[in-house]
Each structure stands twice: as structure tokens, then as C-alpha cells.
One Martini backbone bead per residue (centre of mass of N, CA, C, O) as a GRO file, in nm:
protein
  271
    1UNK     BB    1   0.096   0.036   0.024
    2UNK     BB    2   0.157   0.380  -0.029
    3UNK     BB    3   0.060   0.465   0.297
    4UNK     BB    4   0.271   0.252   0.398
    5UNK     BB    5   0.512   0.081   0.509
    6UNK     BB    6   0.776  -0.075   0.313
    7UNK     BB    7   0.896  -0.383   0.268
    8UNK     BB    8   1.241  -0.480   0.133
    9UNK     BB    9   1.368  -0.641   0.390
   10UNK     BB   10   1.519  -0.940   0.560
   11UNK     BB   11   1.612  -1.144   0.784
   12UNK     BB   12   1.651  -1.416   0.924
   13UNK     BB   13   1.482  -1.549   1.186
   14UNK     BB   14   1.763  -1.685   1.316
   15UNK     BB   15   1.898  -1.437   1.370
   16UNK     BB   16   2.076  -1.274   1.607
   17UNK     BB   17   2.021  -0.988   1.438
   18UNK     BB   18   1.738  -0.883   1.354
   19UNK     BB   19   1.612  -0.739   1.044
   20UNK     BB   20   1.448  -0.449   0.891
   21UNK     BB   21   1.362  -0.312   0.565
   22UNK     BB   22   1.263   0.009   0.471
   23UNK     BB   23   1.146   0.248   0.319
   24UNK     BB   24   1.198   0.567   0.279
   25UNK     BB   25   1.158   0.815   0.542
   26UNK     BB   26   1.012   1.141   0.620
   27UNK     BB   27   0.972   1.349   0.854
   28UNK     BB   28   0.668   1.534   0.933
   29UNK     BB   29   0.466   1.842   0.926
   30UNK     BB   30   0.172   1.878   0.781
   31UNK     BB   31   0.077   2.162   0.859
   32UNK     BB   32   0.316   2.320   0.739
   33UNK     BB   33   0.288   2.223   0.446
   34UNK     BB   34   0.003   2.328   0.404
   35UNK     BB   35   0.052   2.632   0.460
   36UNK     BB   36   0.267   2.679   0.245
   37UNK     BB   37   0.091   2.595   0.000
   38UNK     BB   38  -0.142   2.801   0.050
   39UNK     BB   39   0.033   3.062   0.030
   40UNK     BB   40   0.126   3.008  -0.264
   41UNK     BB   41  -0.136   2.799  -0.347
   42UNK     BB   42  -0.456   2.722  -0.280
   43UNK     BB   43  -0.503   2.492  -0.483
   44UNK     BB   44  -0.252   2.320  -0.411
   45UNK     BB   45  -0.325   2.303  -0.112
   46UNK     BB   46  -0.585   2.149  -0.150
   47UNK     BB   47  -0.456   1.903  -0.299
   48UNK     BB   48  -0.264   1.820  -0.077
   49UNK     BB   49  -0.478   1.767   0.144
   50UNK     BB   50  -0.654   1.570  -0.015
   51UNK     BB   51  -0.433   1.357  -0.064
   52UNK     BB   52  -0.368   1.308   0.233
   53UNK     BB   53  -0.652   1.223   0.327
   54UNK     BB   54  -0.687   0.984   0.131
   55UNK     BB   55  -0.433   0.825   0.217
   56UNK     BB   56  -0.503   0.792   0.517
   57UNK     BB   57  -0.777   0.654   0.481
   58UNK     BB   58  -0.672   0.413   0.316
   59UNK     BB   59  -0.469   0.309   0.528
   60UNK     BB   60  -0.670   0.265   0.763
   61UNK     BB   61  -0.842   0.059   0.615
   62UNK     BB   62  -0.616  -0.146   0.565
   63UNK     BB   63  -0.526  -0.191   0.862
   64UNK     BB   64  -0.814  -0.274   0.974
   65UNK     BB   65  -0.916  -0.488   0.749
   66UNK     BB   66  -0.646  -0.652   0.650
   67UNK     BB   67  -0.458  -0.642   0.943
   68UNK     BB   68  -0.600  -0.599   1.225
   69UNK     BB   69  -0.557  -0.334   1.358
   70UNK     BB   70  -0.572  -0.176   1.641
   71UNK     BB   71  -0.674   0.106   1.811
   72UNK     BB   72  -0.409   0.181   1.945
   73UNK     BB   73  -0.241   0.196   1.672
   74UNK     BB   74  -0.434   0.373   1.510
   75UNK     BB   75  -0.406   0.620   1.691
   76UNK     BB   76  -0.103   0.655   1.639
   77UNK     BB   77  -0.134   0.699   1.329
   78UNK     BB   78  -0.322   0.975   1.384
   79UNK     BB   79  -0.082   1.123   1.459
   80UNK     BB   80   0.057   1.398   1.317
   81UNK     BB   81   0.361   1.322   1.424
   82UNK     BB   82   0.328   1.008   1.276
   83UNK     BB   83   0.412   1.115   1.003
   84UNK     BB   84   0.517   1.060   0.658
   85UNK     BB   85   0.748   1.064   0.376
   86UNK     BB   86   0.793   0.958   0.075
   87UNK     BB   87   0.980   0.959  -0.213
   88UNK     BB   88   0.699   1.011  -0.383
   89UNK     BB   89   0.513   1.204  -0.174
   90UNK     BB   90   0.372   1.027   0.028
   91UNK     BB   91   0.164   0.977   0.284
   92UNK     BB   92   0.260   0.811   0.592
   93UNK     BB   93   0.143   0.553   0.792
   94UNK     BB   94   0.280   0.363   1.068
   95UNK     BB   95   0.559   0.419   1.197
   96UNK     BB   96   0.500   0.298   1.489
   97UNK     BB   97   0.465  -0.010   1.392
   98UNK     BB   98   0.772  -0.085   1.388
   99UNK     BB   99   0.752  -0.100   1.727
  100UNK     BB  100   0.512  -0.291   1.690
  101UNK     BB  101   0.179  -0.439   1.674
  102UNK     BB  102  -0.078  -0.613   1.691
  103UNK     BB  103  -0.369  -0.527   1.839
  104UNK     BB  104  -0.645  -0.415   2.023
  105UNK     BB  105  -0.995  -0.406   2.035
  106UNK     BB  106  -1.252  -0.268   2.135
  107UNK     BB  107  -1.591  -0.263   2.218
  108UNK     BB  108  -1.665  -0.147   1.897
  109UNK     BB  109  -1.726   0.070   1.636
  110UNK     BB  110  -1.483   0.101   1.412
  111UNK     BB  111  -1.600   0.290   1.200
  112UNK     BB  112  -1.684   0.519   1.394
  113UNK     BB  113  -1.404   0.557   1.515
  114UNK     BB  114  -1.263   0.642   1.250
  115UNK     BB  115  -1.433   0.886   1.182
  116UNK     BB  116  -1.375   1.055   1.437
  117UNK     BB  117  -1.053   1.047   1.428
  118UNK     BB  118  -1.029   1.160   1.141
  119UNK     BB  119  -1.160   1.429   1.208
  120UNK     BB  120  -0.951   1.521   1.410
  121UNK     BB  121  -0.709   1.512   1.215
  122UNK     BB  122  -0.819   1.712   1.006
  123UNK     BB  123  -0.845   1.954   1.200
  124UNK     BB  124  -0.543   1.966   1.268
  125UNK     BB  125  -0.446   2.017   0.981
  126UNK     BB  126  -0.632   2.277   0.916
  127UNK     BB  127  -0.622   2.432   1.226
  128UNK     BB  128  -0.485   2.307   1.446
  129UNK     BB  129  -0.520   2.452   1.768
  130UNK     BB  130  -0.738   2.599   1.652
  131UNK     BB  131  -1.023   2.707   1.584
  132UNK     BB  132  -1.244   2.717   1.385
  133UNK     BB  133  -1.414   2.919   1.228
  134UNK     BB  134  -1.501   3.251   1.281
  135UNK     BB  135  -1.855   3.313   1.274
  136UNK     BB  136  -1.827   3.643   1.374
  137UNK     BB  137  -1.614   3.696   1.129
  138UNK     BB  138  -1.625   3.796   0.814
  139UNK     BB  139  -1.329   3.839   0.726
  140UNK     BB  140  -1.232   3.558   0.818
  141UNK     BB  141  -1.433   3.393   0.629
  142UNK     BB  142  -1.300   3.535   0.354
  143UNK     BB  143  -1.058   3.392   0.370
  144UNK     BB  144  -0.900   3.196   0.152
  145UNK     BB  145  -0.804   2.973   0.338
  146UNK     BB  146  -1.080   2.918   0.489
  147UNK     BB  147  -1.254   2.853   0.240
  148UNK     BB  148  -1.094   2.599   0.160
  149UNK     BB  149  -1.097   2.451   0.432
  150UNK     BB  150  -1.402   2.409   0.460
  151UNK     BB  151  -1.433   2.212   0.224
  152UNK     BB  152  -1.248   1.993   0.345
  153UNK     BB  153  -1.403   1.941   0.615
  154UNK     BB  154  -1.662   1.825   0.470
  155UNK     BB  155  -1.523   1.545   0.382
  156UNK     BB  156  -1.491   1.463   0.714
  157UNK     BB  157  -1.756   1.389   0.808
  158UNK     BB  158  -1.907   1.243   1.106
  159UNK     BB  159  -2.200   1.156   0.950
  160UNK     BB  160  -2.111   0.910   0.832
  161UNK     BB  161  -2.205   0.575   0.823
  162UNK     BB  162  -1.912   0.506   0.692
  163UNK     BB  163  -1.576   0.487   0.625
  164UNK     BB  164  -1.610   0.424   0.322
  165UNK     BB  165  -1.752   0.696   0.261
  166UNK     BB  166  -1.511   0.876   0.311
  167UNK     BB  167  -1.322   0.747   0.103
  168UNK     BB  168  -1.509   0.777  -0.144
  169UNK     BB  169  -1.533   1.084  -0.134
  170UNK     BB  170  -1.232   1.153  -0.169
  171UNK     BB  171  -1.184   0.991  -0.435
  172UNK     BB  172  -1.414   1.136  -0.610
  173UNK     BB  173  -1.239   1.404  -0.605
  174UNK     BB  174  -0.939   1.343  -0.667
  175UNK     BB  175  -0.928   1.191  -0.942
  176UNK     BB  176  -1.049   1.407  -1.137
  177UNK     BB  177  -0.858   1.643  -1.054
  178UNK     BB  178  -0.593   1.498  -1.117
  179UNK     BB  179  -0.656   1.444  -1.415
  180UNK     BB  180  -0.697   1.741  -1.495
  181UNK     BB  181  -0.415   1.844  -1.407
  182UNK     BB  182  -0.249   1.647  -1.604
  183UNK     BB  183  -0.415   1.705  -1.892
  184UNK     BB  184  -0.422   1.999  -1.882
  185UNK     BB  185  -0.339   2.332  -2.012
  186UNK     BB  186  -0.450   2.427  -1.743
  187UNK     BB  187  -0.528   2.545  -1.454
  188UNK     BB  188  -0.659   2.489  -1.170
  189UNK     BB  189  -0.980   2.561  -1.031
  190UNK     BB  190  -1.230   2.629  -0.816
  191UNK     BB  191  -1.468   2.549  -1.003
  192UNK     BB  192  -1.367   2.262  -1.041
  193UNK     BB  193  -1.397   2.182  -0.745
  194UNK     BB  194  -1.694   2.255  -0.704
  195UNK     BB  195  -1.816   2.060  -0.910
  196UNK     BB  196  -1.724   1.806  -0.754
  197UNK     BB  197  -1.856   1.865  -0.479
  198UNK     BB  198  -2.162   1.882  -0.597
  199UNK     BB  199  -2.166   1.557  -0.660
  200UNK     BB  200  -2.209   1.516  -0.361
  201UNK     BB  201  -2.412   1.372  -0.162
  202UNK     BB  202  -2.499   1.569   0.124
  203UNK     BB  203  -2.306   1.790   0.119
  204UNK     BB  204  -2.169   2.056   0.324
  205UNK     BB  205  -2.095   2.394   0.190
  206UNK     BB  206  -2.176   2.554   0.408
  207UNK     BB  207  -2.190   2.848   0.619
  208UNK     BB  208  -2.186   3.016   0.938
  209UNK     BB  209  -2.325   3.331   1.023
  210UNK     BB  210  -2.274   3.512   1.346
  211UNK     BB  211  -2.371   3.794   1.430
  212UNK     BB  212  -2.352   4.019   1.695
  213UNK     BB  213  -2.565   4.164   1.525
  214UNK     BB  214  -2.856   4.215   1.400
  215UNK     BB  215  -3.016   4.153   1.100
  216UNK     BB  216  -3.196   4.283   0.819
  217UNK     BB  217  -3.383   3.989   0.797
  218UNK     BB  218  -3.579   3.755   0.617
  219UNK     BB  219  -3.749   3.493   0.545
  220UNK     BB  220  -3.641   3.435   0.205
  221UNK     BB  221  -3.415   3.602   0.144
  222UNK     BB  222  -3.241   3.760  -0.129
  223UNK     BB  223  -2.876   3.793  -0.162
  224UNK     BB  224  -2.589   3.980  -0.044
  225UNK     BB  225  -2.259   4.052   0.047
  226UNK     BB  226  -2.133   4.369   0.186
  227UNK     BB  227  -1.933   4.262   0.355
  228UNK     BB  228  -2.127   4.264   0.660
  229UNK     BB  229  -2.363   4.330   0.458
  230UNK     BB  230  -2.698   4.292   0.373
  231UNK     BB  231  -2.835   4.261   0.040
  232UNK     BB  232  -3.143   4.305  -0.081
  233UNK     BB  233  -3.344   4.175  -0.361
  234UNK     BB  234  -3.540   3.942  -0.250
  235UNK     BB  235  -3.819   3.716  -0.232
  236UNK     BB  236  -3.954   3.405  -0.276
  237UNK     BB  237  -4.257   3.536  -0.281
  238UNK     BB  238  -4.178   3.689  -0.520
  239UNK     BB  239  -4.184   3.827  -0.845
  240UNK     BB  240  -3.919   3.665  -1.016
  241UNK     BB  241  -3.685   3.710  -1.278
  242UNK     BB  242  -3.462   3.493  -1.440
  243UNK     BB  243  -3.143   3.559  -1.594
  244UNK     BB  244  -2.898   3.487  -1.811
  245UNK     BB  245  -2.537   3.607  -1.731
  246UNK     BB  246  -2.359   3.362  -1.847
  247UNK     BB  247  -2.102   3.206  -1.952
  248UNK     BB  248  -1.935   2.913  -2.017
  249UNK     BB  249  -1.735   2.980  -1.759
  250UNK     BB  250  -1.921   3.147  -1.539
  251UNK     BB  251  -1.923   3.441  -1.619
  252UNK     BB  252  -2.000   3.761  -1.603
  253UNK     BB  253  -2.200   3.955  -1.817
  254UNK     BB  254  -2.205   4.291  -1.835
  255UNK     BB  255  -2.409   4.327  -2.103
  256UNK     BB  256  -2.618   4.183  -1.974
  257UNK     BB  257  -2.884   4.119  -1.834
  258UNK     BB  258  -3.022   4.103  -1.554
  259UNK     BB  259  -3.074   3.861  -1.321
  260UNK     BB  260  -3.274   4.063  -1.178
  261UNK     BB  261  -3.636   4.116  -1.178
  262UNK     BB  262  -3.815   4.375  -1.000
  263UNK     BB  263  -4.087   4.563  -0.948
  264UNK     BB  264  -3.990   4.708  -0.676
  265UNK     BB  265  -3.647   4.709  -0.703
  266UNK     BB  266  -3.561   4.637  -0.980
  267UNK     BB  267  -3.236   4.601  -1.099
  268UNK     BB  268  -2.999   4.317  -1.084
  269UNK     BB  269  -2.650   4.233  -1.031
  270UNK     BB  270  -2.475   3.923  -0.954
  271UNK     BB  271  -2.171   3.765  -0.860
   0.00000   0.00000   0.00000
């Protein structure tokens, strides 16, 4: 498995000083690598974290299902300081297993246990020791880093029914985006990522803004945020005509008719 230590040789079992030789691993602190890549290029940072998350999830499934590794050692595998990097650039889990062996699992639902602890690991990778997004600070929520991070955290949702669903979700996003990145003549864009994310049933891509002072907004209002201020365009109960003002790339066509036409409020175009 590309995300677990690979044995490449060992001495005879009866050797006086038995040895095992594993492929070369480099200790890393994944959080630092993620932050550096996000600061350089948020799209590449997103892909780095997505690839790491998918690799770790795949390795944990392999260790628990195929090798019957117990929860004690699985928990050690999920410590962010116990991850390493292979020569091919893959994130490797199970470095600590070289000094240990198959452990025991407590009487629990292993799949649910993996989901919860993988979610903890993901949050530590994405947010470090800090709390997740400050949902009372609009400027903080609009930070490029945090907007990308929030999409990633949605992929490791702890409400998945089974750990295989977490792995399947990550793989279904990673493979098409990785293929597009390798084959395309253009750079990967966030709309590319968003299109893949929206194909996942039941994923929550929303985020919650909880302003410290009440906003003048009614149930069913449609609008947009201008800074931390909500600008109302219409309400779903009103007679509103929607017109397409987007080109094939999904960009707003400035010369096109307004997106919203409302008898009471006039015409509006929304990016």
C-alpha cells in the first residue's frame, strides 16, 4: 500500500540480530507543509491536503480491515506527528507500527471510531490547535485560506454512516481533479473543485455566519453580502424573473441583462 511503510528486505528469522529494512521515510509535520502550500497557491494547497487526507483514509482502512490492526495502534497512526513522507511524495501512516505490532480493539463500532478520529486528525491538519472558522467575524470567514479549508473539512464529516463512505467521498473528488490537473493545458481552478464537490450527495458546503448584532433580514430573503452587510434583492415569495447572464466559463457577462428583475426593487446584477 503506498500510504503505509513498505518492507523491502529482512534477515532470516533465526538471525542473531534480526533486522527489517523499510523504504525510506522522511518525518514531516503535515500542518506546516499544508500552510506553506496554501500561502503559495491555495488551489495547490487544497490538492495537497485532499491527497493527504485520501491517502491517510485509505491506509487506515487497509490497516484496520486487511491487517486487523487494533485501535491502540490505529490511534497512534492518526497522531499528526507520527506521519511521514515517502520518496514518491506520498503521506505515510503507521511509522510507529515498526516498533509495535497488531494490537487489540475495544468492544466498539470500529467504523464509527475511525470516522470520529479521522475527523479529529483532519481538523488538526486544517486548523492546527486553533478553533475552526470564527463564524462571528465576516472578514475572517472570507479569508482565502479559510474558505478553501472549510470545503476540505466538509469532506471528513463525522456524520457519514460508514468509514468506507468517507474514503469513497475523498477518492471521488481526488481522482477526477488529479486527472484534470495532469491532462489539462490550463491550471486547475476553484470552479473545477466546486463542480466536483457539488456532485457529492448530501455534502454540506455551506457555512454559518453568526453576526454579533442582528441583521435586518427576513426568512426567504435573497441577496448578497457587501462586506459584513446583507443587501436584499428579493424574497422567494415575490414575483422575480431570473435571466441567464453567465458565459460558458461561468463568468458574469457585464453587457447582459440583469440577473434579477423585480417589480418593486428594480434591476440587479449579482456576481
